[in-house]
PDB file of C-alpha atoms in Angstrom:
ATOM      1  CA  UNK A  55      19.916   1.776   7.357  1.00 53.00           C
ATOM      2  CA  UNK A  56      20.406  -0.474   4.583  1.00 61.00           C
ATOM      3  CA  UNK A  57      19.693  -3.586   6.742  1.00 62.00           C
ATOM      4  CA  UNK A  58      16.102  -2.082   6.810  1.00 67.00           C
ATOM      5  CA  UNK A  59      16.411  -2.663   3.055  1.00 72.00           C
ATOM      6  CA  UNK A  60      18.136  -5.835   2.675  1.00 82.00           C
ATOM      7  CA  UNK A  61      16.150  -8.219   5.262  1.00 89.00           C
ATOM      8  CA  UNK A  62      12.515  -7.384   3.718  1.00 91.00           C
ATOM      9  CA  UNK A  63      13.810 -10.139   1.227  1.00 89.00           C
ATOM     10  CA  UNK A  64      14.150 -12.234   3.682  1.00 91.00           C
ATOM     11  CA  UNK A  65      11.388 -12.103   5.694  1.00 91.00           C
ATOM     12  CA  UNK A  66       8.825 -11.563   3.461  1.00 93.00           C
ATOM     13  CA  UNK A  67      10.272 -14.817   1.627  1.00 92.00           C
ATOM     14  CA  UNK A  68       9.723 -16.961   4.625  1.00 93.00           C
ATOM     15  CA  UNK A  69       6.260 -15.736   5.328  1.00 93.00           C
ATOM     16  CA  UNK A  70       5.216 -15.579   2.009  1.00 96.00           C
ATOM     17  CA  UNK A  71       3.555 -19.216   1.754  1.00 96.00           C
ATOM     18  CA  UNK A  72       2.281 -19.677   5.773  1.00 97.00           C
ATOM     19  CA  UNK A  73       0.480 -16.430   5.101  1.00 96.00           C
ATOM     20  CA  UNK A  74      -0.931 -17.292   1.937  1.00 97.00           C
ATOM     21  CA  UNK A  75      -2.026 -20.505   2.977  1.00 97.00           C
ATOM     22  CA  UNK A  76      -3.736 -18.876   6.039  1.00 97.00           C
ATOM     23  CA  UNK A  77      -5.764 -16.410   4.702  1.00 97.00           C
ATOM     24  CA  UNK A  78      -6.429 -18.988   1.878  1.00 97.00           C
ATOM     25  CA  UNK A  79      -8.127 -21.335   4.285  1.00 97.00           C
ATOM     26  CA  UNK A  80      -9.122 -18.910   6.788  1.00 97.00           C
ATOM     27  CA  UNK A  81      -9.708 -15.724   5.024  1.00 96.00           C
ATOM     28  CA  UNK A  82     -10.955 -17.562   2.101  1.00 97.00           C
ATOM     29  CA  UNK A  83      -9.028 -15.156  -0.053  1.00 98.00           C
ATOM     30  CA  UNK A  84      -9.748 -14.770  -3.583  1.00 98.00           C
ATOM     31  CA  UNK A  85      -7.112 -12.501  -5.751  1.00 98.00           C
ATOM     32  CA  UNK A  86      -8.563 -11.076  -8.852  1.00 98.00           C
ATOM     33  CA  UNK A  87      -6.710  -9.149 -11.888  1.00 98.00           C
ATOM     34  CA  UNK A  88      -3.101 -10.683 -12.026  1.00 97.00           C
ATOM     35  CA  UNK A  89      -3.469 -10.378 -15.739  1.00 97.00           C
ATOM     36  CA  UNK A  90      -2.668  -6.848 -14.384  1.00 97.00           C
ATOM     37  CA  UNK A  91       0.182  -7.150 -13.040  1.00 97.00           C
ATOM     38  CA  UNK A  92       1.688  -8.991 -16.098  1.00 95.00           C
ATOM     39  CA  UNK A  93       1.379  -5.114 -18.148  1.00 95.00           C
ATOM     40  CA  UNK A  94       4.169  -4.070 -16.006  1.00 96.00           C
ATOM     41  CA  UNK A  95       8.012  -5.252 -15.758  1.00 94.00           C
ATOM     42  CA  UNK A  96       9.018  -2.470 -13.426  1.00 95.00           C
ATOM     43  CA  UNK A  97       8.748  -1.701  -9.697  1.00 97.00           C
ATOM     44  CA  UNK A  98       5.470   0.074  -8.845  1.00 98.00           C
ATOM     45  CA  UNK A  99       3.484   1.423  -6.518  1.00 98.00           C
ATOM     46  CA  UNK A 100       0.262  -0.237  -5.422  1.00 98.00           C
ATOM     47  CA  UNK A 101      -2.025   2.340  -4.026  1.00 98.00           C
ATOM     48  CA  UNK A 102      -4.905   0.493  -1.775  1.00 98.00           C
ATOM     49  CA  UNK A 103      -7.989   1.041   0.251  1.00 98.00           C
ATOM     50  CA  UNK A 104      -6.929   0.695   3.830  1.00 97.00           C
ATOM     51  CA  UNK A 105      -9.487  -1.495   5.472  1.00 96.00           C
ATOM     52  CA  UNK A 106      -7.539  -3.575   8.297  1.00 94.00           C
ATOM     53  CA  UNK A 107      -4.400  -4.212  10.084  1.00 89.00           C
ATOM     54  CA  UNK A 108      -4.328  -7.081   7.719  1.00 92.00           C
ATOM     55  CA  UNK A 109      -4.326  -5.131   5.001  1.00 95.00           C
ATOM     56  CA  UNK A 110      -0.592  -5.104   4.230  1.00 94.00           C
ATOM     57  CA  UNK A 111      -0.040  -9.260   5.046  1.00 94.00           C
ATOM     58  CA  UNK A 112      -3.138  -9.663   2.478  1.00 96.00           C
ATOM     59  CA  UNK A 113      -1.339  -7.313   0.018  1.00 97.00           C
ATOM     60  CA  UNK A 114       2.315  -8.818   0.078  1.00 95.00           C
ATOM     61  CA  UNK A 115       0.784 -12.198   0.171  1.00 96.00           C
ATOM     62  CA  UNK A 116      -1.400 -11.710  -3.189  1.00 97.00           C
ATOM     63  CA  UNK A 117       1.406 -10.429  -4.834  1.00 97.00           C
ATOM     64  CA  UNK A 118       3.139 -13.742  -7.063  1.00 95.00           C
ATOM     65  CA  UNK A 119       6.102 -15.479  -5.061  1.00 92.00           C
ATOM     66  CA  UNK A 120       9.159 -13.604  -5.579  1.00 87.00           C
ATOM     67  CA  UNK A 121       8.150 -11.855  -8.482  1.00 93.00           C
ATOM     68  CA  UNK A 122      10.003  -8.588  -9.627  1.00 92.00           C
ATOM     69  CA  UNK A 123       7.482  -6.853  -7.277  1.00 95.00           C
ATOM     70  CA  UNK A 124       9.102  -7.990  -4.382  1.00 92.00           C
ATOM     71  CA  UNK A 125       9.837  -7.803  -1.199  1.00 93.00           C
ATOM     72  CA  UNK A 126       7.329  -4.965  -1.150  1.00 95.00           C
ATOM     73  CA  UNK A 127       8.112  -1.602   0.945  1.00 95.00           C
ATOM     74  CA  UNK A 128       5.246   0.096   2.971  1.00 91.00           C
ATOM     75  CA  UNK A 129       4.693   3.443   4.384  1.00 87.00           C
ATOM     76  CA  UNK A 130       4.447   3.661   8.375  1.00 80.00           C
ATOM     77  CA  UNK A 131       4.513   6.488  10.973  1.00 66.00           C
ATOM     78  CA  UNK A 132       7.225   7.132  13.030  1.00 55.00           C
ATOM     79  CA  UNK A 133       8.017   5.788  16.128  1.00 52.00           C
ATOM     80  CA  UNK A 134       6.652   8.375  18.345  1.00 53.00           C
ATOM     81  CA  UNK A 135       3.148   7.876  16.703  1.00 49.00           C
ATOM     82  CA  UNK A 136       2.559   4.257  18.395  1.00 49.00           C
ATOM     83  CA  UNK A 137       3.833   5.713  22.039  1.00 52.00           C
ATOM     84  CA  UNK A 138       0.193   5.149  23.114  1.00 55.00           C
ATOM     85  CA  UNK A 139      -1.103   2.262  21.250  1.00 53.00           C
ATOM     86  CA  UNK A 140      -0.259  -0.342  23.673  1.00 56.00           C
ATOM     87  CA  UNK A 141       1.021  -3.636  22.241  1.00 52.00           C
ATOM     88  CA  UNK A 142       0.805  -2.438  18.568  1.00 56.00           C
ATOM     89  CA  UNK A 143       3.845   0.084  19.701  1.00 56.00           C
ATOM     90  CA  UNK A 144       5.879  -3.038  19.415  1.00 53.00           C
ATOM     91  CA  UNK A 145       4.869  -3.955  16.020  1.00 56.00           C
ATOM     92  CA  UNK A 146       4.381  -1.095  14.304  1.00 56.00           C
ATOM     93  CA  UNK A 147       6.884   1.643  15.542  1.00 53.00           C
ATOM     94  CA  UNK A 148       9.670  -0.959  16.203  1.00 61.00           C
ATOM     95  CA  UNK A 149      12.357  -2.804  14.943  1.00 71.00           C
ATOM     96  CA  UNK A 150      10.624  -5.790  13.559  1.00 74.00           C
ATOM     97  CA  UNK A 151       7.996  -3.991  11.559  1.00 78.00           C
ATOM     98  CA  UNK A 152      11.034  -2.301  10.024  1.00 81.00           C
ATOM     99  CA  UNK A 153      12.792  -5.153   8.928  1.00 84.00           C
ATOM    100  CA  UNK A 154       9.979  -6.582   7.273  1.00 86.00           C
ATOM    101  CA  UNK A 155       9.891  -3.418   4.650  1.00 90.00           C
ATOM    102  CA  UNK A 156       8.061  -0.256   6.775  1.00 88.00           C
ATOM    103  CA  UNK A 157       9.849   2.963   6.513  1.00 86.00           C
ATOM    104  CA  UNK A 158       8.534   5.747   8.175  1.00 83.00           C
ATOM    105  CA  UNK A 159       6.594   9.025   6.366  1.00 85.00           C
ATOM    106  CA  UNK A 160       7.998  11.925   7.933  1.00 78.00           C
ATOM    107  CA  UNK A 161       5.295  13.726   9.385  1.00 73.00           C
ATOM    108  CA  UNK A 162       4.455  16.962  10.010  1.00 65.00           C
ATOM    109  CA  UNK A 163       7.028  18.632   7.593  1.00 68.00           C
ATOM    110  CA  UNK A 164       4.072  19.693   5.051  1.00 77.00           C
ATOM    111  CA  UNK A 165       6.803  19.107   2.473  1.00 87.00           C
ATOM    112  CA  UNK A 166       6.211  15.701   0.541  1.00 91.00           C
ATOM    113  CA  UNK A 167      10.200  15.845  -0.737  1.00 90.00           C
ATOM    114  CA  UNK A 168      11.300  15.654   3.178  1.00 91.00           C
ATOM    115  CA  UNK A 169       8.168  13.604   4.191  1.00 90.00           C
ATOM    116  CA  UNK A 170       8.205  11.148   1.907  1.00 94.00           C
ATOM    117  CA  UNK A 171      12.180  10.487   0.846  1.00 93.00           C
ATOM    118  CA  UNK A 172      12.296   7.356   2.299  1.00 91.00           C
ATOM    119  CA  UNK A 173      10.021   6.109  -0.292  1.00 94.00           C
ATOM    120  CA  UNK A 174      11.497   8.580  -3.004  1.00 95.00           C
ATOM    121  CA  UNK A 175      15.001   6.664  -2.333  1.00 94.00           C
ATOM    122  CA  UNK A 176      13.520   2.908  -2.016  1.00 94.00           C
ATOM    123  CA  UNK A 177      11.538   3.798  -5.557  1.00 96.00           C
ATOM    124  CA  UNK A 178      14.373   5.251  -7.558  1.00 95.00           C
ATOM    125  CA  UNK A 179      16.696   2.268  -6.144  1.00 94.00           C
ATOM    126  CA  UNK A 180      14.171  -0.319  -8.102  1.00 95.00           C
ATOM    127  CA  UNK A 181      11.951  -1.004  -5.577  1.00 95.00           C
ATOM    128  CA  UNK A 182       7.922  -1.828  -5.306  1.00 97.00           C
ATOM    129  CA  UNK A 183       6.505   0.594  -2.577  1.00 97.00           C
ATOM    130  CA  UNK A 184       2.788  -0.125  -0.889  1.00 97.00           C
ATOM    131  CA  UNK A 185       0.967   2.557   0.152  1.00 97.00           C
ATOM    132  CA  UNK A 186      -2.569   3.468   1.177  1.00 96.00           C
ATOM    133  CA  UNK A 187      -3.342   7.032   0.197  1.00 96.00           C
ATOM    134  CA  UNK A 188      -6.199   7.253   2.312  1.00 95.00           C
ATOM    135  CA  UNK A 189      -3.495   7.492   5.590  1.00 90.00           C
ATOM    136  CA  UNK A 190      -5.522   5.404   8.151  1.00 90.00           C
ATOM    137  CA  UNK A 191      -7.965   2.449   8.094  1.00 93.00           C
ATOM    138  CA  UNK A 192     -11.434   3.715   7.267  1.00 95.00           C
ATOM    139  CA  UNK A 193     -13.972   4.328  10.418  1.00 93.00           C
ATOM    140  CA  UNK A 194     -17.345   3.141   8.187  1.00 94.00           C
ATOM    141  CA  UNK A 195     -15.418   0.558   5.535  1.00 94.00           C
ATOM    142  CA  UNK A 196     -15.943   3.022   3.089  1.00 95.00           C
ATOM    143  CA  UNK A 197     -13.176   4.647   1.059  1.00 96.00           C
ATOM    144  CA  UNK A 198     -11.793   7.745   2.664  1.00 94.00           C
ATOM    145  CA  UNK A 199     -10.372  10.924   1.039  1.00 94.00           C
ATOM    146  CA  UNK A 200      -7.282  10.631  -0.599  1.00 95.00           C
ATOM    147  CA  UNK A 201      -3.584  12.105   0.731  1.00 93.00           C
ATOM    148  CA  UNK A 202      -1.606  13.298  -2.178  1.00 94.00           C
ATOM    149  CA  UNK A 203       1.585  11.613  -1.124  1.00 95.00           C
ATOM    150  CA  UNK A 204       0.813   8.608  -3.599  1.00 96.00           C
ATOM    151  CA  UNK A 205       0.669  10.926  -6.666  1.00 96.00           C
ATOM    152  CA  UNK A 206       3.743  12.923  -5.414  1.00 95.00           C
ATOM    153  CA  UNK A 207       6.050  10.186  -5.713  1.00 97.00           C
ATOM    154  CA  UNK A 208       4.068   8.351  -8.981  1.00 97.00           C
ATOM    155  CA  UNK A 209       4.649  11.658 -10.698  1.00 94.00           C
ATOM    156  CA  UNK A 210       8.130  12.732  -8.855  1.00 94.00           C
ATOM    157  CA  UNK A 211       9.603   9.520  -9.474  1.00 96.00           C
ATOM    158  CA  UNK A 212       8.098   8.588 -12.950  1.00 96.00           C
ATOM    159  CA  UNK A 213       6.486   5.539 -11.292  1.00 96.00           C
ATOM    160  CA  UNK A 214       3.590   3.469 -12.068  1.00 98.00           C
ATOM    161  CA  UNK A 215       0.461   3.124  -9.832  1.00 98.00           C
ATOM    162  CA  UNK A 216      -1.261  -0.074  -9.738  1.00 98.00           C
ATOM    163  CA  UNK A 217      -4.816   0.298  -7.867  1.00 98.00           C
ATOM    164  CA  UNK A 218      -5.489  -2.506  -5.423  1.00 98.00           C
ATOM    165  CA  UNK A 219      -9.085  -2.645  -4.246  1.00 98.00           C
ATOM    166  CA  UNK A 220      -9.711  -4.946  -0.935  1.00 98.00           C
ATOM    167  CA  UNK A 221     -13.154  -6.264   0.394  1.00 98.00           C
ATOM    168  CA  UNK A 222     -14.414  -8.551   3.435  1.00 97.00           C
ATOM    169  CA  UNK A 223     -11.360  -7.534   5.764  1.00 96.00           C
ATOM    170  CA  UNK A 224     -13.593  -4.574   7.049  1.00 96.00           C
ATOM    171  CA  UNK A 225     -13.860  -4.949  10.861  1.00 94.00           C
ATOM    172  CA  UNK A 226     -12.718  -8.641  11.027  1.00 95.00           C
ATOM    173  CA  UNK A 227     -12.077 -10.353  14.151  1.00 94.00           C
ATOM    174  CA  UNK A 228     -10.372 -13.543  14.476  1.00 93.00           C
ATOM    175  CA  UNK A 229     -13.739 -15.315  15.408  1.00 96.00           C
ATOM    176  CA  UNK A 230     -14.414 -13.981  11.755  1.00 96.00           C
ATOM    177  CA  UNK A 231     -11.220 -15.269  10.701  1.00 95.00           C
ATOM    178  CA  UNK A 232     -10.759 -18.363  12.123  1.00 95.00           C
ATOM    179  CA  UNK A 233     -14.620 -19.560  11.786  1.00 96.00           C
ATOM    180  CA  UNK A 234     -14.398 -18.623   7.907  1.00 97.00           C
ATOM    181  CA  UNK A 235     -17.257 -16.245   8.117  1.00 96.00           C
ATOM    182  CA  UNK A 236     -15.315 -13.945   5.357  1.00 96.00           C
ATOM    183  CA  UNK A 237     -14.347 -13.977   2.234  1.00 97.00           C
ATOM    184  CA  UNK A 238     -11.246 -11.480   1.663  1.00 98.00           C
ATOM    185  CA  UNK A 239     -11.045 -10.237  -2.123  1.00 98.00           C
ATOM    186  CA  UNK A 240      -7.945  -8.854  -3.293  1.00 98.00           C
ATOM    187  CA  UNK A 241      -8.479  -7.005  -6.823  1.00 98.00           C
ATOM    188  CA  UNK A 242      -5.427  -5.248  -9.208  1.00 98.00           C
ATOM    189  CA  UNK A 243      -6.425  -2.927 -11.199  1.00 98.00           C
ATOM    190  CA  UNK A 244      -5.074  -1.799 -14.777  1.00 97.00           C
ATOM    191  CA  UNK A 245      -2.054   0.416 -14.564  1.00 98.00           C
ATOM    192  CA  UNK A 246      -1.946   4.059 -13.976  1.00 97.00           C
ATOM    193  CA  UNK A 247       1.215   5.561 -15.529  1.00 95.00           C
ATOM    194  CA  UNK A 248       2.278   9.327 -14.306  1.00 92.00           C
ATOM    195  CA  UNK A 249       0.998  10.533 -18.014  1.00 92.00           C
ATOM    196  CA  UNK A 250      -2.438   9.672 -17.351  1.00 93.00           C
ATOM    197  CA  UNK A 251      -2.767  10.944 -13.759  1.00 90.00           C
ATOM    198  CA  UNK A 252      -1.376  14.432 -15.793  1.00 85.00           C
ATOM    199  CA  UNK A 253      -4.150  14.280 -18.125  1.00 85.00           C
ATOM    200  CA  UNK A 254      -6.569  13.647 -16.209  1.00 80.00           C
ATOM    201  CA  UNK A 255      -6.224  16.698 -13.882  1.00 78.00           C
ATOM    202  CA  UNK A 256      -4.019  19.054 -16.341  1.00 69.00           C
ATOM    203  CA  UNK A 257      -6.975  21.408 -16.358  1.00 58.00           C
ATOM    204  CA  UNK A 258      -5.931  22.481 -12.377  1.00 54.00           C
ATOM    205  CA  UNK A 259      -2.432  22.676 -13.015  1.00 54.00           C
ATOM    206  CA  UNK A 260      -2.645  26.425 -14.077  1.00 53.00           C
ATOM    207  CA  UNK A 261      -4.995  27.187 -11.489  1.00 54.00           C
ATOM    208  CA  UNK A 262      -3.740  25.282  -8.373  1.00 61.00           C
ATOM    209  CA  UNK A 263      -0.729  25.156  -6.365  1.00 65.00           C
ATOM    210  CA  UNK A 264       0.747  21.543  -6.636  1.00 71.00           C
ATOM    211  CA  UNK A 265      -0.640  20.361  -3.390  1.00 75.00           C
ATOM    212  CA  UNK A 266      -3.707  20.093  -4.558  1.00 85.00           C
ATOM    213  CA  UNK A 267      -2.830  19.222  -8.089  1.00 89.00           C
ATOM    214  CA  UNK A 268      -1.357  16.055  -6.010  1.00 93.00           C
ATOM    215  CA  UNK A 269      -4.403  15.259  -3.792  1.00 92.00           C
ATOM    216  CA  UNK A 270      -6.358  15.504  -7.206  1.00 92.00           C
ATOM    217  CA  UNK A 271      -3.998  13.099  -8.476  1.00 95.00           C
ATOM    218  CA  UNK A 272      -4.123  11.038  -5.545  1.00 96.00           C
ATOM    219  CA  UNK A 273      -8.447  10.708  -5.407  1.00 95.00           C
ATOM    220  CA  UNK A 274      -8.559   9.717  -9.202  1.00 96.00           C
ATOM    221  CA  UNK A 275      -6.543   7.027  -8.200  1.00 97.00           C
ATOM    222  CA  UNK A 276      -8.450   6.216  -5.187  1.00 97.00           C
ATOM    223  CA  UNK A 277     -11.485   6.647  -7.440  1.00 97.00           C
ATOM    224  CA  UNK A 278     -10.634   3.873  -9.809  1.00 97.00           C
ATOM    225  CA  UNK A 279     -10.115   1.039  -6.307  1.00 98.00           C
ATOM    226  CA  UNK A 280     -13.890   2.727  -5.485  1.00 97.00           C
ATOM    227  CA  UNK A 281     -14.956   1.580  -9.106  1.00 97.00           C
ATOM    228  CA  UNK A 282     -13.464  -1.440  -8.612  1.00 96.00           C
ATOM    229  CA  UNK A 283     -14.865  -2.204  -5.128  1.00 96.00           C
ATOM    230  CA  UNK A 284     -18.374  -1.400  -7.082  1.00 92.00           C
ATOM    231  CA  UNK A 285     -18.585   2.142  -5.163  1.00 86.00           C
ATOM    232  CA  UNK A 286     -17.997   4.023  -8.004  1.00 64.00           C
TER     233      UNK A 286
END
């Protein structure tokens, strides 16, 4: 197990620049508030809008060059979730997608301490985690309702959130890409820190089981990527 968490520096490191420069040229990326970034000299989770399979090369890739952020970690289903994707099987539910930082959400448990304690144990060991509370790339490139797994661990752990908000990956396809037809934005938002994500729903908490506390947790999050992504 602790090659899965030792060879994420490794990989991302080699990728880091070839990616960049790719979506640079191709992708015409453009990455907007690194001043955020900058607030924070701790690990972090960055909760995003899920828009593409690119999603999480954009993400890691935006992120500065072996900064304390890195090598990020990412959420991923288990194996037994890709058994009928085809190809993507490969990627996603094997070996190689491991190594590069996914660990698996436990699902089906309906227990966020078992679900999610890979992520619990890669967050309290000093690590950055990536996740996308939404739980699946959105069907209309719109943001989608918000899991509470994201404000689980932000409060559970003590850990802040910083909102990432991505445009022009929506539907891409590699005539897109490769023709530079899109421009890719990455944007980081301020900082969330667990005290504000308890203020800002503390009017539930005597009212409402913690699930839903969470999930309300988890959508003012996802609001502030909508305000950023002007669809507030």
């Amino acid at each position: 197990m602790r090659l899965f968490y030792i060879t994420p520096f490794i990989l991302q490191g080699l990728i880091w620049l070839p990616t960049r420069m790719a979506l640079s040229v191709f992708g015409r990326l453009e990455i907007r508030g690194l001043h955020n970034l900058k607030k924070v000299h701790e690990n972090v989770i960055f909760a995003s809008n899920h828009t593409s399979e690119l999603d999480v090369f954009v993400i890691a890739s935006s992120v500065p060059f072996w900064s304390h952020f890195s090598p990020l970690y990412f959420a991923s289903r288990e194996n037994k979730f890709y058994d009928s994707s085809g190809w993507r099987r490969h990627l996603y539910g094997g070996t190689i997608f491991k190594l590069w930082g996914a660990q698996p959400v436990h699902a089906g448990m309906h227990n966020y301490e078992k679900s999610l304690s890979n992520h619990t144990y890669l967050l309290k060991d000093g690590k950055s985690v990536l996740l996308f509370p939404e739980g699946h790339i959105t069907t209309d490139g719109s943001v989608q309702d918000a899991r509470g797994g994201v404000a689980y661990l932000a409060t559970h752990v003590g850990c802040t959130v910083i909102p990432v908000g991505i445009s022009g990956a929506y539907s891409i396809s590699l005539s897109d890409f490769f023709l530079r037809r899109r421009k890719i934005i990455v944007r980081f938002g301020d900082p969330i820190y667990p005290e504000e994500l308890d203020i800002a729903v503390r009017q539930d908490h005597d009212t409402e089981g913690a699930e839903n506390v969470y999930k309300r947790e988890a959508t003012y999050i996802m609001e502030k990527v909508k305000e950023m992504l002007g669809m507030g």
